[in-house]
Short mmCIF file of C-alpha atoms in Angstrom, two decimals:
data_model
loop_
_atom_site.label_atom_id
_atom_site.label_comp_id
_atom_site.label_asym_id
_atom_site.label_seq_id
_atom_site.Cartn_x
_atom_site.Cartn_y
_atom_site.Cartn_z
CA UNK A 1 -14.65 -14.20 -3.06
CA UNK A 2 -12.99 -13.28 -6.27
CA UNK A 3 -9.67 -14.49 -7.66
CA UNK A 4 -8.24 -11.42 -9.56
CA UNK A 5 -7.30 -12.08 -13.13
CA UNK A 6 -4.91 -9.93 -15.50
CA UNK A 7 -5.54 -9.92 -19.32
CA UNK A 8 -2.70 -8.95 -21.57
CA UNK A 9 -3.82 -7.55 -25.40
CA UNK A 10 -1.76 -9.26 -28.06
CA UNK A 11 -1.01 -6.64 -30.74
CA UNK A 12 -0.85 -9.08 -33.67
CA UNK A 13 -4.47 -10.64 -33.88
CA UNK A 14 -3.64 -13.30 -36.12
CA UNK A 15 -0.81 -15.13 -34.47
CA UNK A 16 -2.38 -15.16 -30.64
CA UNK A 17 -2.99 -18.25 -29.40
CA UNK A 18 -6.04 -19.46 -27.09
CA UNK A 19 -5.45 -18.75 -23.10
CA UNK A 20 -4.99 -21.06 -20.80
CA UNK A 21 -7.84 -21.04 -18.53
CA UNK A 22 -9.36 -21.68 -15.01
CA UNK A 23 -7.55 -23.59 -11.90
CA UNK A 24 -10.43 -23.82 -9.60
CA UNK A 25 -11.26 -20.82 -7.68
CA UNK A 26 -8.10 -18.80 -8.88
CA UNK A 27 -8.80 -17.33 -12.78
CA UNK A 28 -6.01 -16.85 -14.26
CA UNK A 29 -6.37 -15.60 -17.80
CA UNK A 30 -3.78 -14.81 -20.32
CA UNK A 31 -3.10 -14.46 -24.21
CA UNK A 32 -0.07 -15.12 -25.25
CA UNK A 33 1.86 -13.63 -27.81
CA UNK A 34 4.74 -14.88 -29.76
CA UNK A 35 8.19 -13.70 -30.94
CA UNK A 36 7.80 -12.39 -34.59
CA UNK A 37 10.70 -14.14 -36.69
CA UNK A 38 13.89 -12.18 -37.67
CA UNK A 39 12.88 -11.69 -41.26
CA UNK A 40 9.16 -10.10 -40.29
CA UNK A 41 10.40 -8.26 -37.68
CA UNK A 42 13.25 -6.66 -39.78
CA UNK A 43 11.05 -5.82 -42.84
CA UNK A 44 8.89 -3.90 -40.26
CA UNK A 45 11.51 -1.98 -39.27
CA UNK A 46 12.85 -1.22 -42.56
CA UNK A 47 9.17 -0.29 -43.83
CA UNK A 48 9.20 1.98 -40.77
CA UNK A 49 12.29 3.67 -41.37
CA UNK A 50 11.30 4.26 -45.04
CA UNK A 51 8.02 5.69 -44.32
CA UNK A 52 9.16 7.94 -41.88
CA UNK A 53 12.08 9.22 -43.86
CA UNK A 54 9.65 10.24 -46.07
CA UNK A 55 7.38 11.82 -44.32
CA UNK A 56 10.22 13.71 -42.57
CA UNK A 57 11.54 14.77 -46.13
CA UNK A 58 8.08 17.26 -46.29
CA UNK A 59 8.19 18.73 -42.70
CA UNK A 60 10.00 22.02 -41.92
CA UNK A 61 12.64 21.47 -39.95
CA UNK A 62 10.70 23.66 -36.31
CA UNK A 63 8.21 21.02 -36.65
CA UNK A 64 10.46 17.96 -36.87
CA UNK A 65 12.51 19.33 -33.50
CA UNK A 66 9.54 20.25 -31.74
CA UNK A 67 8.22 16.07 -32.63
CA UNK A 68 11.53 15.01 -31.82
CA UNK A 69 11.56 17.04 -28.61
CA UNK A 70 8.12 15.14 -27.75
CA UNK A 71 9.48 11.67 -28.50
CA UNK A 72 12.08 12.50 -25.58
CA UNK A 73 9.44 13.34 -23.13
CA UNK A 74 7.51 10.26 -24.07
CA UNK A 75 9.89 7.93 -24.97
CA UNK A 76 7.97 4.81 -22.94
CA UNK A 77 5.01 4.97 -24.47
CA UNK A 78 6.66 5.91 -28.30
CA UNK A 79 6.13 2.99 -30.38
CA UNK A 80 9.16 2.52 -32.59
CA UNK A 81 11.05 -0.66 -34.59
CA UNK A 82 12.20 -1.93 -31.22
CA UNK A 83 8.87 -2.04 -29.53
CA UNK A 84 5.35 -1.56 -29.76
CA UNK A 85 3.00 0.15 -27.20
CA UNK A 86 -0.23 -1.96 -26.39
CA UNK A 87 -3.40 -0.86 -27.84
CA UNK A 88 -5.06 -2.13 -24.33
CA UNK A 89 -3.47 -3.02 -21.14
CA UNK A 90 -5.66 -4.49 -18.36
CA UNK A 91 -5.50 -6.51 -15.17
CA UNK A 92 -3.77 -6.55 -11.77
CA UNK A 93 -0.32 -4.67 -10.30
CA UNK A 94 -0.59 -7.30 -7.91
CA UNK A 95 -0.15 -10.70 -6.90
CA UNK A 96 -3.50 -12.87 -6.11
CA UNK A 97 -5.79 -11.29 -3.42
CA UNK A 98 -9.01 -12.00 -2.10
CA UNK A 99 -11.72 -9.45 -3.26
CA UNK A 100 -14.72 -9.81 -0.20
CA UNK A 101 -18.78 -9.82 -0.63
CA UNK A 102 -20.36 -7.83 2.14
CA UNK A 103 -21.47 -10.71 3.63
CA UNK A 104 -18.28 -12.30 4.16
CA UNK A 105 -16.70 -9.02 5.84
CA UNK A 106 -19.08 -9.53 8.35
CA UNK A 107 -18.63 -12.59 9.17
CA UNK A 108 -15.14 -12.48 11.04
CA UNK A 109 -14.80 -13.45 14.14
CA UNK A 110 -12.09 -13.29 16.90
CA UNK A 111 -10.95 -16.56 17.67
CA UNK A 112 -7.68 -17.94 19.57
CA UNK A 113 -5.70 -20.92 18.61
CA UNK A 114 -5.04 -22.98 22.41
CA UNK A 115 -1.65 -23.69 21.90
CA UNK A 116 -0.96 -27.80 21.32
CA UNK A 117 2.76 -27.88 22.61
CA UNK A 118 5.80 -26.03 23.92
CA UNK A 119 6.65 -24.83 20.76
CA UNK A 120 2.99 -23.12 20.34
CA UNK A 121 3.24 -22.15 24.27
CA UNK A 122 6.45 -20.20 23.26
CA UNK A 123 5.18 -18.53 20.37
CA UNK A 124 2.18 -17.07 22.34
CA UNK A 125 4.39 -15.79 24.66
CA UNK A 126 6.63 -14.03 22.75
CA UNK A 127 3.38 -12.42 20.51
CA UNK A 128 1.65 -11.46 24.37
CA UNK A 129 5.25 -10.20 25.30
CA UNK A 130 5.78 -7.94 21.85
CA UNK A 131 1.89 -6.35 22.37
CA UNK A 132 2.49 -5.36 25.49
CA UNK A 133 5.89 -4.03 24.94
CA UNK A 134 4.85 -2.12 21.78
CA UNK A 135 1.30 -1.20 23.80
CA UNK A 136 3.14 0.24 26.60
CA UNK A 137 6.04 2.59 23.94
CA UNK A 138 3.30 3.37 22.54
CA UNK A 139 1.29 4.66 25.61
CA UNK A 140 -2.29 2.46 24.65
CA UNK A 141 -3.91 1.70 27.62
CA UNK A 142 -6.47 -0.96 26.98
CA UNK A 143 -8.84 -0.16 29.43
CA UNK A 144 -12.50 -1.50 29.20
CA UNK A 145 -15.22 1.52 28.18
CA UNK A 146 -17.58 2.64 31.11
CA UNK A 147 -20.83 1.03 30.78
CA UNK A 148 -22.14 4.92 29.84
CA UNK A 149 -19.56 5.64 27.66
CA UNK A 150 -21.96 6.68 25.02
CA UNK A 151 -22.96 9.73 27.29
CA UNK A 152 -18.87 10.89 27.38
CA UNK A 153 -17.36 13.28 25.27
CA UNK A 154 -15.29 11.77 23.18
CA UNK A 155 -12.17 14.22 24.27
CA UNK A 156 -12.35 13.50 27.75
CA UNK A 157 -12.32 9.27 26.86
CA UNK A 158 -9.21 10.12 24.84
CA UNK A 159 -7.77 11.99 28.10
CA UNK A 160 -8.29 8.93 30.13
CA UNK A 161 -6.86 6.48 28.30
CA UNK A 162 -9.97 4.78 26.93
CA UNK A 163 -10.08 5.45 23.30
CA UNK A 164 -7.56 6.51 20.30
CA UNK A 165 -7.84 9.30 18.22
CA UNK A 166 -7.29 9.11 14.43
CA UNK A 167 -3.45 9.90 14.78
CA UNK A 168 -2.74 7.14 17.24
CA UNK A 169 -4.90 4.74 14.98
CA UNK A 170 -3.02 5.49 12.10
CA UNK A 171 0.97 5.68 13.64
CA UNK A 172 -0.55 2.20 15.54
CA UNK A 173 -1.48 0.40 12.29
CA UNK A 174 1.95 2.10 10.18
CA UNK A 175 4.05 0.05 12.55
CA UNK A 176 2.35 -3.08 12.77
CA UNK A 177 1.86 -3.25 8.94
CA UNK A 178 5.23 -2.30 8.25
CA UNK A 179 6.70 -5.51 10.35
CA UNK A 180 3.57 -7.39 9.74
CA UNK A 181 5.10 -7.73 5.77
CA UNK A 182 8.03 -9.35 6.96
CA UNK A 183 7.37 -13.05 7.64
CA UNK A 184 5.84 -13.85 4.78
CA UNK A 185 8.95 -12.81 2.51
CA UNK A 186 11.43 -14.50 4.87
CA UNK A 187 9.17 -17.68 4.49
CA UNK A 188 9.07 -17.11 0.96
CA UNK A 189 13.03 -16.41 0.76
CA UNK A 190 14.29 -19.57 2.52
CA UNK A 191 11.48 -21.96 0.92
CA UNK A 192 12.85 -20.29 -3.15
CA UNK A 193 16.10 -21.29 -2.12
CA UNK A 194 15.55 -24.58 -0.74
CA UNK A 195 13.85 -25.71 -3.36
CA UNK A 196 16.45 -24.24 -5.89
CA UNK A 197 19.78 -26.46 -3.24
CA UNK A 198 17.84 -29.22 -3.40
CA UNK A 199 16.41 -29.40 -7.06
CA UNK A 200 13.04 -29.81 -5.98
CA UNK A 201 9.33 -28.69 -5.96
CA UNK A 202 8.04 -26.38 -3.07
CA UNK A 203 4.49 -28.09 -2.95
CA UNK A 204 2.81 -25.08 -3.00
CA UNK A 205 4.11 -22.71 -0.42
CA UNK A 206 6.31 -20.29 -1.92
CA UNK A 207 3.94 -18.35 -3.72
CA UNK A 208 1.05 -18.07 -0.93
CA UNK A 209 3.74 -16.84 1.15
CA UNK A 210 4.86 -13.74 -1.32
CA UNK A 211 0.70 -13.38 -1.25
CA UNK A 212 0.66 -12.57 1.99
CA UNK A 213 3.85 -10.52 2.11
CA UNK A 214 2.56 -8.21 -0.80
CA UNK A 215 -1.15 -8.01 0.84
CA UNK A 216 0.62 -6.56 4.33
CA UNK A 217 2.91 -4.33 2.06
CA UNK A 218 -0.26 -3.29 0.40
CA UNK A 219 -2.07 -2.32 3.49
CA UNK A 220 0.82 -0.40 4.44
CA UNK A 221 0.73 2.00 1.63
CA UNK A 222 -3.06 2.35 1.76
CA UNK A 223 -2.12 3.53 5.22
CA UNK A 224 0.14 5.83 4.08
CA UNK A 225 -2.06 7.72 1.82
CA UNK A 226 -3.52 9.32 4.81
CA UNK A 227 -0.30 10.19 7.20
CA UNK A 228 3.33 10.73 6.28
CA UNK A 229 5.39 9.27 9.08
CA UNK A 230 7.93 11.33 10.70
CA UNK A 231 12.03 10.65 10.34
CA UNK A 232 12.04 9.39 13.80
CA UNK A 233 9.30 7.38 13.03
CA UNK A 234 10.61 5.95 10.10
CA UNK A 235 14.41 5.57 12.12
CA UNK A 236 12.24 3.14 14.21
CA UNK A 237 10.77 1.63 11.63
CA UNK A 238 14.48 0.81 10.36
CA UNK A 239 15.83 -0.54 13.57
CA UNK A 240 12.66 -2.79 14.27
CA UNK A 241 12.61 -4.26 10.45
CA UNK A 242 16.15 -5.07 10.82
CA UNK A 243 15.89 -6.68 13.89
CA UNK A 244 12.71 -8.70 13.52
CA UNK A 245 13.69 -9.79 10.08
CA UNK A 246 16.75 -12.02 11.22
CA UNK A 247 15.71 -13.14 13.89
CA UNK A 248 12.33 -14.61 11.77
CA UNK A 249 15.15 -15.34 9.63
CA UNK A 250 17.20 -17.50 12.05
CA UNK A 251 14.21 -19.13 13.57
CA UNK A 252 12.21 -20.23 10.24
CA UNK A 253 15.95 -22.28 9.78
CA UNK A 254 15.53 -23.87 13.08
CA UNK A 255 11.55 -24.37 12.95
CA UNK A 256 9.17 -23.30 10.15
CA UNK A 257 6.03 -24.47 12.16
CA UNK A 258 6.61 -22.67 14.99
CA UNK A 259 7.19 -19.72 13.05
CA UNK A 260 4.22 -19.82 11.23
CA UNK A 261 2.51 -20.36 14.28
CA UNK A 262 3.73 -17.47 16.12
CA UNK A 263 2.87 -15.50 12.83
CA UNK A 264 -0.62 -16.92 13.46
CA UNK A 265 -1.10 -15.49 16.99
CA UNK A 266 0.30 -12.35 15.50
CA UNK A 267 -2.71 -12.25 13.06
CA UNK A 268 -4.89 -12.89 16.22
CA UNK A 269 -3.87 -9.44 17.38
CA UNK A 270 -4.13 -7.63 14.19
CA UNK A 271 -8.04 -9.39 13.75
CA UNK A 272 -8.40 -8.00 17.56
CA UNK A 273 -7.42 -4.68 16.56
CA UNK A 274 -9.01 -4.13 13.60
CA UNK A 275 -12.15 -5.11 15.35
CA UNK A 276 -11.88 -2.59 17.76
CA UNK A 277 -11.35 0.09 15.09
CA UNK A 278 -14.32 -0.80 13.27
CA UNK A 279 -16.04 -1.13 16.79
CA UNK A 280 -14.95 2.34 17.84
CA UNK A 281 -16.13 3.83 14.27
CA UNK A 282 -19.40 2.43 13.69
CA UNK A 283 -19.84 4.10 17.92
CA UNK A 284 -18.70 6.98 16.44
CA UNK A 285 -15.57 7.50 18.70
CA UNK A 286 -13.32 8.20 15.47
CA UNK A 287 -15.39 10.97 14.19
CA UNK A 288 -12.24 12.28 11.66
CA UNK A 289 -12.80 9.21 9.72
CA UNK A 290 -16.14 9.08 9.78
CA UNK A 291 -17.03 10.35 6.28
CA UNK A 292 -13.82 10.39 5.59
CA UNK A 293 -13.56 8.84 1.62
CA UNK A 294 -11.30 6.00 0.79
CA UNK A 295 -8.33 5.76 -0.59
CA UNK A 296 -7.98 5.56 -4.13
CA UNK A 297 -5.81 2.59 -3.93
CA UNK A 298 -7.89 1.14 -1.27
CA UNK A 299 -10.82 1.32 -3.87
CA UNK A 300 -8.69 -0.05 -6.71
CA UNK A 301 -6.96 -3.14 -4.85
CA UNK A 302 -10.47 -4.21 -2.86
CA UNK A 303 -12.90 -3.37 -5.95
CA UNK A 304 -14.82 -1.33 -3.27
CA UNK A 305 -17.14 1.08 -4.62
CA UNK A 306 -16.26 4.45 -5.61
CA UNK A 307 -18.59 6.02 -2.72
CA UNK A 308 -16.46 3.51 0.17
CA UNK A 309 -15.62 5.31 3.47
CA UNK A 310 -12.54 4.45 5.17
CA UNK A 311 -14.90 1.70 7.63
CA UNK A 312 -15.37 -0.41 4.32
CA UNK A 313 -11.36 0.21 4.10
CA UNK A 314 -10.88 -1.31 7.93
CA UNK A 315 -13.27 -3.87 6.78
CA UNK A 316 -11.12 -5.26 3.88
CA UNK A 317 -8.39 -5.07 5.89
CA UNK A 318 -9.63 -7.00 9.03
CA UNK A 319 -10.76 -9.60 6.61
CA UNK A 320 -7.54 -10.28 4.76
CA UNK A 321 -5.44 -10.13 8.79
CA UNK A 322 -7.99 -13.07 8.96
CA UNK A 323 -6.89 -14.85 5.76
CA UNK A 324 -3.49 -14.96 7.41
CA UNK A 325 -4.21 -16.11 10.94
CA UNK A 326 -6.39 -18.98 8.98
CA UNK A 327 -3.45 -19.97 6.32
CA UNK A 328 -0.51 -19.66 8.94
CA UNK A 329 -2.14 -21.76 11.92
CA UNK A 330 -3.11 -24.47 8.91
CA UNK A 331 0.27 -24.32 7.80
CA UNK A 332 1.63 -24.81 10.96
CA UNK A 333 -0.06 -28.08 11.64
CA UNK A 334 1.58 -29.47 8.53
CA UNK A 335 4.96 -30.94 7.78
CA UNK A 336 6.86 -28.31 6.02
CA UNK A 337 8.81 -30.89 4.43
CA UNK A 338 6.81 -32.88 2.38
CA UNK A 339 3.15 -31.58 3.16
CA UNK A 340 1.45 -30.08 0.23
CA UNK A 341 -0.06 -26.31 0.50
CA UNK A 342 -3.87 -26.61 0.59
CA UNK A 343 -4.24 -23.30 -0.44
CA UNK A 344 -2.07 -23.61 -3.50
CA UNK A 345 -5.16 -24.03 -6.15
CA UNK A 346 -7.79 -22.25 -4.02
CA UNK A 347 -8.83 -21.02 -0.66
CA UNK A 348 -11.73 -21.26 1.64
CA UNK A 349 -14.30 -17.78 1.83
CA UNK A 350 -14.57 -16.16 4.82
CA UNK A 351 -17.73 -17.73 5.76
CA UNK A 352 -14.72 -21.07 6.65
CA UNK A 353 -11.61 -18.75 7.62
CA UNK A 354 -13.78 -16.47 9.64
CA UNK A 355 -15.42 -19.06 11.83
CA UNK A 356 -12.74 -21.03 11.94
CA UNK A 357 -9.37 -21.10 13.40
CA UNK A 358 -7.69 -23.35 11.33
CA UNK A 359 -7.13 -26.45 9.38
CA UNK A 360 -6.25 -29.15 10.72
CA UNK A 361 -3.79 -31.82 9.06
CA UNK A 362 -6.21 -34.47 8.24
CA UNK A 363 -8.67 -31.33 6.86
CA UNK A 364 -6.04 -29.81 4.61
CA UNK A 365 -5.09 -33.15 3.17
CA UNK A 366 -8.92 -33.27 2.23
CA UNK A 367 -9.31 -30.19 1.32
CA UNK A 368 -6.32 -30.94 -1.40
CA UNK A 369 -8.12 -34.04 -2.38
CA UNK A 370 -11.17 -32.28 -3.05
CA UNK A 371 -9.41 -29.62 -5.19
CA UNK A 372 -8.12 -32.34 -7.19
CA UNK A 373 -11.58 -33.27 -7.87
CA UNK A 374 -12.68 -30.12 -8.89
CA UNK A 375 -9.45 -29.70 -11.28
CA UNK A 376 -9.97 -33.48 -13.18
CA UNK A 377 -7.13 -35.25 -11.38
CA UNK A 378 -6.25 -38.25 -9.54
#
């Protein structure tokens, strides 16, 4: 599993400085490049200005319109005294993400946290009671496949219930992803300004948090490459964002752990459904997406290869719903008060958060302990 890195060019070679390098499994590489002082910066400008004048002085006057006319249309990328336009930008758009081998996306499984209190009791219930409300609006069955459905047509296992066609798959994952984003910012939100009331440190959290939040945003608009939902859709979308979002909001105040465990129940489902899709495709029950090529931001934000079908797409996805059942039932056996994130520095592969459910308190604090080996400190 790869930690994605972002390199920034420095335009003035002889006054970068050296990067500051590796923490553990997340590479994090940048150059840095310092303010120019007033009196450089000015005698650029000045040697700018003259120049151009100059060079202006010899044009006719269509040609100097029709430049100046450019300039307007590419004023962002224009270099001029005020700023200069990198001579190579690479890297990330995004926050940290896991890129997978192909051995760990197959090594998911679908586990199921037992529930160690009242608090966890209540938070399976209300994930069980918001599948089968959302199951039943949205008119999926469930049912078990005959033991011949391989000899059906696929139409008439549609009719009856037992299968979903491309259309349901997709309007199916456009709603869960686009609540599925939410807790992870709320967490995120509350822990920033705790941290700024009371002057202190977060211990990790804040920033795996807005990791997960971006990756479900993420998978949302790799989603939506391939349908455009409808404005009733979308007025849905609206009233069930608002809705869910202060509630989590109000209930993170009261309890963080059982939020974060009731998050982790809701990544159960998503690892459950994702594992059916990817069961139904590779029967070939979804034969639309069959050789159906992946998105180009799907390509770009998993490193998949340029050849990768939308399985290897449900693949990458299934794996990262994974990475956030693992990291929300650890954090929820921790003390949000004082614990420290064990996933701050670096994170287990799959071949751990696939196989298994969680961390427990005692294994995160030794997980920490070990990462503090690997970085040189006590």
């Amino acid at each position: 599993m790869l930690r994605t890195t972002v390199l920034r060019s420095s335009t003035m070679q002889s006054m970068h400085r050296p990067p500051i390098a590796l923490l553990l499994g997340r590479a994090s590489t940048t150059v840095f490049q310092p303010l120019a002082t007033r009196n450089v910066s000015s005698t650029i400008a000045r040697r700018a200005a003259l120049s151009t004048a100059a060079k202006e002085a010899g044009k006719p006057a269509a040609s100097r319109n029709q430049e100046t006319q450019n300039e307007k249309h590419d004023a962002l990328t224009t270099p001029t005294a005020a700023s200069t336009v990198p001579t190579m930008v690479r890297g990330d758009w995004v926050l940290f993400h896991p890129v997978y081998s192909s051995e760990e996306l197959k090594s998911v499984e679908v586990l199921h946290q037992a529930p160690k209190n009242l608090a966890d009791k209540v938070a399976a219930g209300l994930v069980k009671l918001a599948r089968a409300g959302f199951d039943l609006v949205s008119g999926y069955k469930h049912k078990p496949l005959p033991p011949d459905y391989k000899q059906w047509p696929i139409q008439k296992l549609r009719d009856e219930g037992y299968i979903l066609d491309d259309k349901a798959w997709l309007l199916r994952i456009l709603f869960l992803e686009s609540i599925a984003g939410v807790p992870g910012m709320v967490a995120a939100t509350l822990r920033h300004l705790q941290s700024l009331r009371l002057m202190r440190r977060d211990s990790g959290w804040i920033h795996t948090c807005l990791e997960e939040a971006e990756n479900e945003r993420m998978h949302l608009m790799t989603f939506m490459t391939l349908r455009k939902p409808s404005l009733p859709f979308r007025a849905l979308i609206l009233g069930a964002q608002g809705v869910f979002y202060n509630l989590f909001f109000l209930s993170y105040i009261v309890s963080p752990k059982t939020c974060h465990r009731f998050v982790g129940y809701l990544e159960e489902e998503a690892v459950y459904t994702y594992t059916k899709c990817i069961k139904d495709l590779e029967d070939g029950l979804i034969p639309e997406w069959t050789n159906m090529p992946a998105p180009e931001i799907s390509i770009d934000y998993w490193r998949l290869p340029q050849d990768a079908k939308m399985i290897d797409v449900i693949y990458a996805v299934r794996s990262d719903e994974t990475t956030h059942r693992f990291v929300n039932h650890s954090l929820a056996n921790l003390n949000p008060s004082n614990d420290v994130n064990p996933f701050a520095l670096r994170e287990p592969d799959m071949h751990t958060k696939g196989k298994q459910i969680a961390f427990e308190r005692d294994e995160a604090e030794a997980y920490v302990q070990e990462s503090h080996k690997l970085l040189g400190k006590k």
